[in-house]
Structures are given as structure tokens and as C-alpha cells.
Amino acid sequence: MSGVIVTNPPKAEQRDVDALAAFGVATVSEAMGRTGLLGPGIRPVQQGARMVGTAVTVLSWPGDNLMIHAAVEQCGEGDVLVVTTTSPSTDGMFGELFATALRRRGVRGLIINAGVRDTQELREMDFPAWSRAISAQGTVKATGGSVNVPVAIDGQVIRPGDVILADDDGVVVVPRESARATAAASEAREAKEARSRAAFLDGELGLDRYGLRETLKRLGVEYRTYDEYTGESS
């Protein structure tokens, strides 16, 4: 497998990345029309962490972390390392030593469509990571691959410089050209949810706020008393 290391790819504007940092993964995905989500198999190795940054992408051979070493050089302040393999892999391709090197360069965290190890150390050093698997299985450094090329995880294309957001709910990617518009749409959605939250605290029901009683009626859902439903008399 030959490959390429692309240097200095375009990135989302930092002000737009910072604006997106105010929102959760679910809000951002909903603001983009329920798109951009990586699958539920990519899970955090810690709880309570939130991360946003620009993607540095890696395409590796399974069981081989050579290109992660190559990618470290291409990473800088505010980046998120995004790693996938040419075929499915659960090997522990990433651990505490990589995290140490990336932290030194200002990298905000890791998304990997394979395995990580040293998870206790990653949590202790507060280096957030989301992975397909946790595995102590080691890897080799023997096969070429690519850095900063478009990659796909769970059918979702991630390009270098796209915005990556991750939290306890999962991971979402925002195309770099859409970052500003998505931040604005996310802010509008949060404001709408705040109004709904206040209404629910005041006792209003979702059935009424969202006009769902008519939806139930249209779908033929009926209200019956217990006696009517069971045919029993009290």
C-alpha cells in the first residue's frame, strides 16, 4: 500500500470552531438536518469529556500504526486526530505515548475507527479519545498509508480541516465550509429548546406544544378507559 502525506490542508475558521464548541453533538447534528454523525460503535473511553477541533486524518493498514507516527508531525494547536483503517481492525493502535506527543503539539483528542489501549493513562492525563474498541493488542510499523486525505467512518466522509465534535453521545463531523452556518443554526436550535424547556417546567405537555394530539388522531390512535380496553367493569 503506497500513500501520501498532504501538508497544510485548508481548515475551518477558528472562530467558527470556537462557536461550535458551545453545543453538544446531538444539537449540531440536528441543526445540520440530522446528518454528520459517526455510528454508535465509536464510543468514548471516558465520561464527561467534550471536544471540538479540526480534523487531521489518517488512513492506515489494519494492525499498523506507522501513519499515526507520520500524522503527529502534521498536527498542531486545536486539531483532532482522526484515524481509520483500510479494513476493519480492533487492534490497540494508539496509547499513552502517542497522546503525550500529541498533547505537546496542542492536539485536543482522538477519534479512531480501531482500538486504543492505556485507557487508564489516557483518562489520568485528560486526553479524550473515542474508539471502536479497547484492546491491548500491539501493532507493527511496516506499511504505508496516507495523512490528510478524505477518509470514511461508518459511511461518513471526513476531510482534513473539517470540524469534529465529540461528547458522551458520540461524534459528529461538520464540513469546514458549513461551520459558520451550522454554528448559527445550532444557536437557534438551542434557543428553541430553551423555550420548550421553560414550557415543560411550567407544566405544558409535548403533546400540546408540538401539536401531537392531531398527529395521534390522524394515525388512528384512540383513547380508551381501562374498562373499555379490557372489557371489564370496575
Short mmCIF file of C-alpha atoms in Angstrom, two decimals:
data_model
loop_
_atom_site.label_atom_id
_atom_site.label_comp_id
_atom_site.label_asym_id
_atom_site.label_seq_id
_atom_site.Cartn_x
_atom_site.Cartn_y
_atom_site.Cartn_z
CA MET A 1 0.00 0.00 0.00
CA SER A 2 1.54 3.29 -1.10
CA GLY A 3 0.27 6.60 0.17
CA VAL A 4 0.62 10.34 0.50
CA ILE A 5 1.13 12.86 3.31
CA VAL A 6 -0.65 16.10 2.46
CA THR A 7 0.69 19.19 4.21
CA ASN A 8 -1.13 22.41 5.12
CA PRO A 9 -4.69 21.50 4.06
CA PRO A 10 -7.40 24.16 4.43
CA LYS A 11 -9.18 24.27 7.78
CA ALA A 12 -12.39 25.68 9.19
CA GLU A 13 -12.02 29.19 10.60
CA GLN A 14 -11.03 29.09 14.27
CA ARG A 15 -13.82 31.48 15.28
CA ASP A 16 -16.36 29.08 13.78
CA VAL A 17 -14.77 26.12 15.56
CA ASP A 18 -14.93 28.05 18.83
CA ALA A 19 -18.59 28.90 18.20
CA LEU A 20 -19.45 25.24 17.65
CA ALA A 21 -17.74 24.34 20.93
CA ALA A 22 -20.75 25.75 22.79
CA PHE A 23 -23.05 22.97 21.55
CA GLY A 24 -23.44 19.24 22.02
CA VAL A 25 -23.18 16.59 19.33
CA ALA A 26 -26.93 15.99 19.22
CA THR A 27 -27.70 19.69 18.79
CA VAL A 28 -25.18 20.12 15.98
CA SER A 29 -26.35 17.03 14.11
CA GLU A 30 -29.98 18.14 14.39
CA ALA A 31 -29.01 21.63 13.20
CA MET A 32 -27.50 20.04 10.07
CA GLY A 33 -30.70 18.12 9.33
CA ARG A 34 -29.74 15.01 11.32
CA THR A 35 -26.55 14.43 9.36
CA GLY A 36 -22.85 14.15 10.14
CA LEU A 37 -22.99 11.53 12.87
CA LEU A 38 -20.48 8.73 13.08
CA GLY A 39 -22.07 5.44 14.06
CA PRO A 40 -22.79 4.42 17.65
CA GLY A 41 -19.85 2.00 17.59
CA ILE A 42 -17.40 4.87 18.11
CA ARG A 43 -17.58 5.35 21.89
CA PRO A 44 -15.68 7.47 24.44
CA VAL A 45 -13.11 5.80 26.68
CA GLN A 46 -14.02 8.36 29.37
CA GLN A 47 -17.23 10.03 30.52
CA GLY A 48 -18.00 13.73 30.74
CA ALA A 49 -15.49 14.86 28.12
CA ARG A 50 -16.37 17.24 25.29
CA MET A 51 -14.05 18.00 22.42
CA VAL A 52 -14.06 20.17 19.30
CA GLY A 53 -11.29 20.77 16.77
CA THR A 54 -10.20 20.48 13.16
CA ALA A 55 -9.52 17.06 11.66
CA VAL A 56 -6.13 15.67 10.76
CA THR A 57 -6.99 12.42 9.02
CA VAL A 58 -5.08 9.14 8.86
CA LEU A 59 -5.64 6.10 6.64
CA SER A 60 -3.68 3.12 7.97
CA TRP A 61 -3.27 -0.55 7.30
CA PRO A 62 -5.02 -2.62 9.99
CA GLY A 63 -2.71 -3.52 12.85
CA ASP A 64 -0.12 -0.97 11.70
CA ASN A 65 0.33 2.45 13.31
CA LEU A 66 3.17 3.78 11.14
CA MET A 67 0.99 6.51 9.65
CA ILE A 68 -0.10 7.74 13.07
CA HIS A 69 3.57 8.48 13.72
CA ALA A 70 3.67 10.34 10.41
CA ALA A 71 0.49 12.25 11.28
CA VAL A 72 1.85 13.58 14.57
CA GLU A 73 4.18 15.85 12.59
CA GLN A 74 1.20 17.30 10.71
CA CYS A 75 -0.81 18.05 13.86
CA GLY A 76 -0.98 21.42 15.56
CA GLU A 77 -2.88 23.52 18.06
CA GLY A 78 -6.61 22.84 18.01
CA ASP A 79 -6.50 19.73 15.84
CA VAL A 80 -8.23 16.39 16.39
CA LEU A 81 -6.57 13.22 15.08
CA VAL A 82 -8.99 11.04 13.11
CA VAL A 83 -7.77 7.53 12.27
CA THR A 84 -9.31 4.74 10.24
CA THR A 85 -8.00 1.59 8.58
CA THR A 86 -8.35 0.09 5.12
CA SER A 87 -10.28 -2.85 6.55
CA PRO A 88 -11.86 -3.47 9.97
CA SER A 89 -9.44 -3.61 12.90
CA THR A 90 -9.74 -3.64 16.68
CA ASP A 91 -6.02 -3.69 17.48
CA GLY A 92 -4.74 -1.20 20.04
CA MET A 93 -3.12 1.22 17.60
CA PHE A 94 -2.98 4.20 19.96
CA GLY A 95 -1.86 4.64 23.56
CA GLU A 96 -0.37 6.94 26.16
CA LEU A 97 2.88 7.67 24.29
CA PHE A 98 1.03 8.93 21.24
CA ALA A 99 -1.21 11.02 23.48
CA THR A 100 1.85 12.54 25.14
CA ALA A 101 3.31 13.56 21.78
CA LEU A 102 0.00 14.98 20.56
CA ARG A 103 -0.68 16.87 23.78
CA ARG A 104 2.70 18.56 23.36
CA ARG A 105 1.52 19.84 19.96
CA GLY A 106 -1.83 21.14 21.23
CA VAL A 107 -4.00 18.35 19.83
CA ARG A 108 -7.39 18.18 21.52
CA GLY A 109 -8.13 14.48 21.22
CA LEU A 110 -8.55 11.34 19.13
CA ILE A 111 -11.22 9.64 17.03
CA ILE A 112 -10.17 6.17 15.90
CA ASN A 113 -12.08 3.54 13.96
CA ALA A 114 -9.97 0.82 15.61
CA GLY A 115 -8.64 0.10 19.10
CA VAL A 116 -6.90 2.09 21.81
CA ARG A 117 -5.03 0.93 24.88
CA ASP A 118 -3.58 2.57 28.01
CA THR A 119 -7.07 3.84 28.68
CA GLN A 120 -6.45 4.49 32.38
CA GLU A 121 -3.44 6.63 31.48
CA LEU A 122 -5.44 8.49 28.84
CA ARG A 123 -8.08 9.33 31.43
CA GLU A 124 -5.49 10.36 34.02
CA MET A 125 -3.81 12.73 31.57
CA ASP A 126 -7.20 14.04 30.44
CA PHE A 127 -6.61 13.19 26.78
CA PRO A 128 -10.08 12.49 25.36
CA ALA A 129 -10.47 9.58 22.95
CA TRP A 130 -13.34 7.91 21.12
CA SER A 131 -12.69 4.47 19.65
CA ARG A 132 -14.24 1.43 18.03
CA ALA A 133 -12.60 -0.91 20.55
CA ILE A 134 -10.33 -1.12 23.57
CA SER A 135 -7.57 -3.68 23.10
CA ALA A 136 -4.09 -4.34 24.45
CA GLN A 137 -3.15 -5.99 21.15
CA GLY A 138 0.01 -4.36 19.80
CA THR A 139 0.73 -3.26 16.26
CA VAL A 140 3.61 -3.01 13.77
CA LYS A 141 5.09 -0.12 11.78
CA ALA A 142 5.57 -1.63 8.35
CA THR A 143 3.01 -0.45 5.80
CA GLY A 144 2.48 2.85 4.03
CA GLY A 145 -0.74 4.82 4.21
CA SER A 146 -1.95 8.39 3.94
CA VAL A 147 -2.33 11.52 6.07
CA ASN A 148 -4.70 14.43 5.44
CA VAL A 149 -6.78 12.73 2.76
CA PRO A 150 -10.56 12.22 2.87
CA VAL A 151 -11.50 9.16 4.92
CA ALA A 152 -14.79 7.46 5.72
CA ILE A 153 -16.02 6.10 9.05
CA ASP A 154 -19.42 4.39 9.14
CA GLY A 155 -20.18 5.89 5.73
CA GLN A 156 -19.46 9.45 6.92
CA VAL A 157 -16.77 11.23 4.92
CA ILE A 158 -14.28 13.28 6.95
CA ARG A 159 -11.88 15.62 5.19
CA PRO A 160 -8.83 17.29 6.68
CA GLY A 161 -9.85 20.61 8.22
CA ASP A 162 -13.46 19.61 8.85
CA VAL A 163 -14.75 20.27 12.36
CA ILE A 164 -15.02 17.31 14.72
CA LEU A 165 -17.22 17.47 17.81
CA ALA A 166 -17.42 14.63 20.33
CA ASP A 167 -19.10 14.09 23.67
CA ASP A 168 -20.79 11.29 25.63
CA ASP A 169 -23.42 10.96 22.87
CA GLY A 170 -20.91 10.25 20.09
CA VAL A 171 -19.12 12.09 17.30
CA VAL A 172 -20.29 14.46 14.57
CA VAL A 173 -18.38 15.98 11.66
CA VAL A 174 -19.18 19.43 10.26
CA PRO A 175 -17.86 20.23 6.76
CA ARG A 176 -15.43 23.12 7.05
CA GLU A 177 -17.41 25.24 4.58
CA SER A 178 -20.57 24.82 6.69
CA ALA A 179 -19.07 25.54 10.10
CA ARG A 180 -20.33 29.12 10.43
CA ALA A 181 -23.85 28.37 9.20
CA THR A 182 -24.03 25.28 11.41
CA ALA A 183 -22.99 27.29 14.48
CA ALA A 184 -25.77 29.79 13.77
CA ALA A 185 -28.33 27.01 13.23
CA SER A 186 -27.19 25.31 16.45
CA GLU A 187 -27.64 28.54 18.39
CA ALA A 188 -31.17 28.92 17.02
CA ARG A 189 -31.98 25.33 17.95
CA GLU A 190 -30.68 25.82 21.50
CA ALA A 191 -32.86 28.92 21.89
CA LYS A 192 -35.89 26.96 20.70
CA GLU A 193 -35.13 24.14 23.13
CA ALA A 194 -34.74 26.66 25.96
CA ARG A 195 -38.26 27.91 25.29
CA SER A 196 -39.60 24.36 25.27
CA ARG A 197 -37.75 23.56 28.48
CA ALA A 198 -39.33 26.56 30.21
CA ALA A 199 -42.76 25.49 28.96
CA PHE A 200 -42.29 21.93 30.26
CA LEU A 201 -41.17 23.26 33.63
CA ASP A 202 -44.40 25.25 33.66
CA GLY A 203 -46.39 22.06 33.10
CA GLU A 204 -47.10 22.17 29.38
CA LEU A 205 -47.12 18.80 27.61
CA GLY A 206 -45.23 17.97 24.46
CA LEU A 207 -48.49 16.65 23.03
CA ASP A 208 -49.86 20.18 23.09
CA ARG A 209 -46.71 22.20 22.44
CA TYR A 210 -45.86 20.23 19.32
CA GLY A 211 -49.43 19.71 18.13
CA LEU A 212 -49.14 15.96 18.50
CA ARG A 213 -52.74 15.29 19.51
CA GLU A 214 -53.76 15.84 15.89
CA THR A 215 -50.97 13.51 14.80
CA LEU A 216 -52.28 10.77 17.08
CA LYS A 217 -55.79 11.31 15.74
CA ARG A 218 -54.60 11.20 12.13
CA LEU A 219 -52.77 7.92 12.83
CA GLY A 220 -55.91 6.39 14.31
CA VAL A 221 -54.64 6.20 17.89
CA GLU A 222 -57.63 6.19 20.24
CA TYR A 223 -58.06 6.97 23.91
CA ARG A 224 -59.91 4.25 25.87
CA THR A 225 -60.62 3.92 29.55
CA TYR A 226 -59.24 0.86 31.26
CA ASP A 227 -62.69 -0.71 31.43
CA GLU A 228 -63.30 -0.03 27.74
CA TYR A 229 -59.93 -1.53 26.82
CA THR A 230 -60.26 -4.67 28.93
CA GLY A 231 -63.98 -5.13 28.70
CA GLU A 232 -64.06 -5.38 32.48
CA SER A 233 -66.34 -3.43 34.75
CA SER A 234 -64.96 -1.88 37.90
#
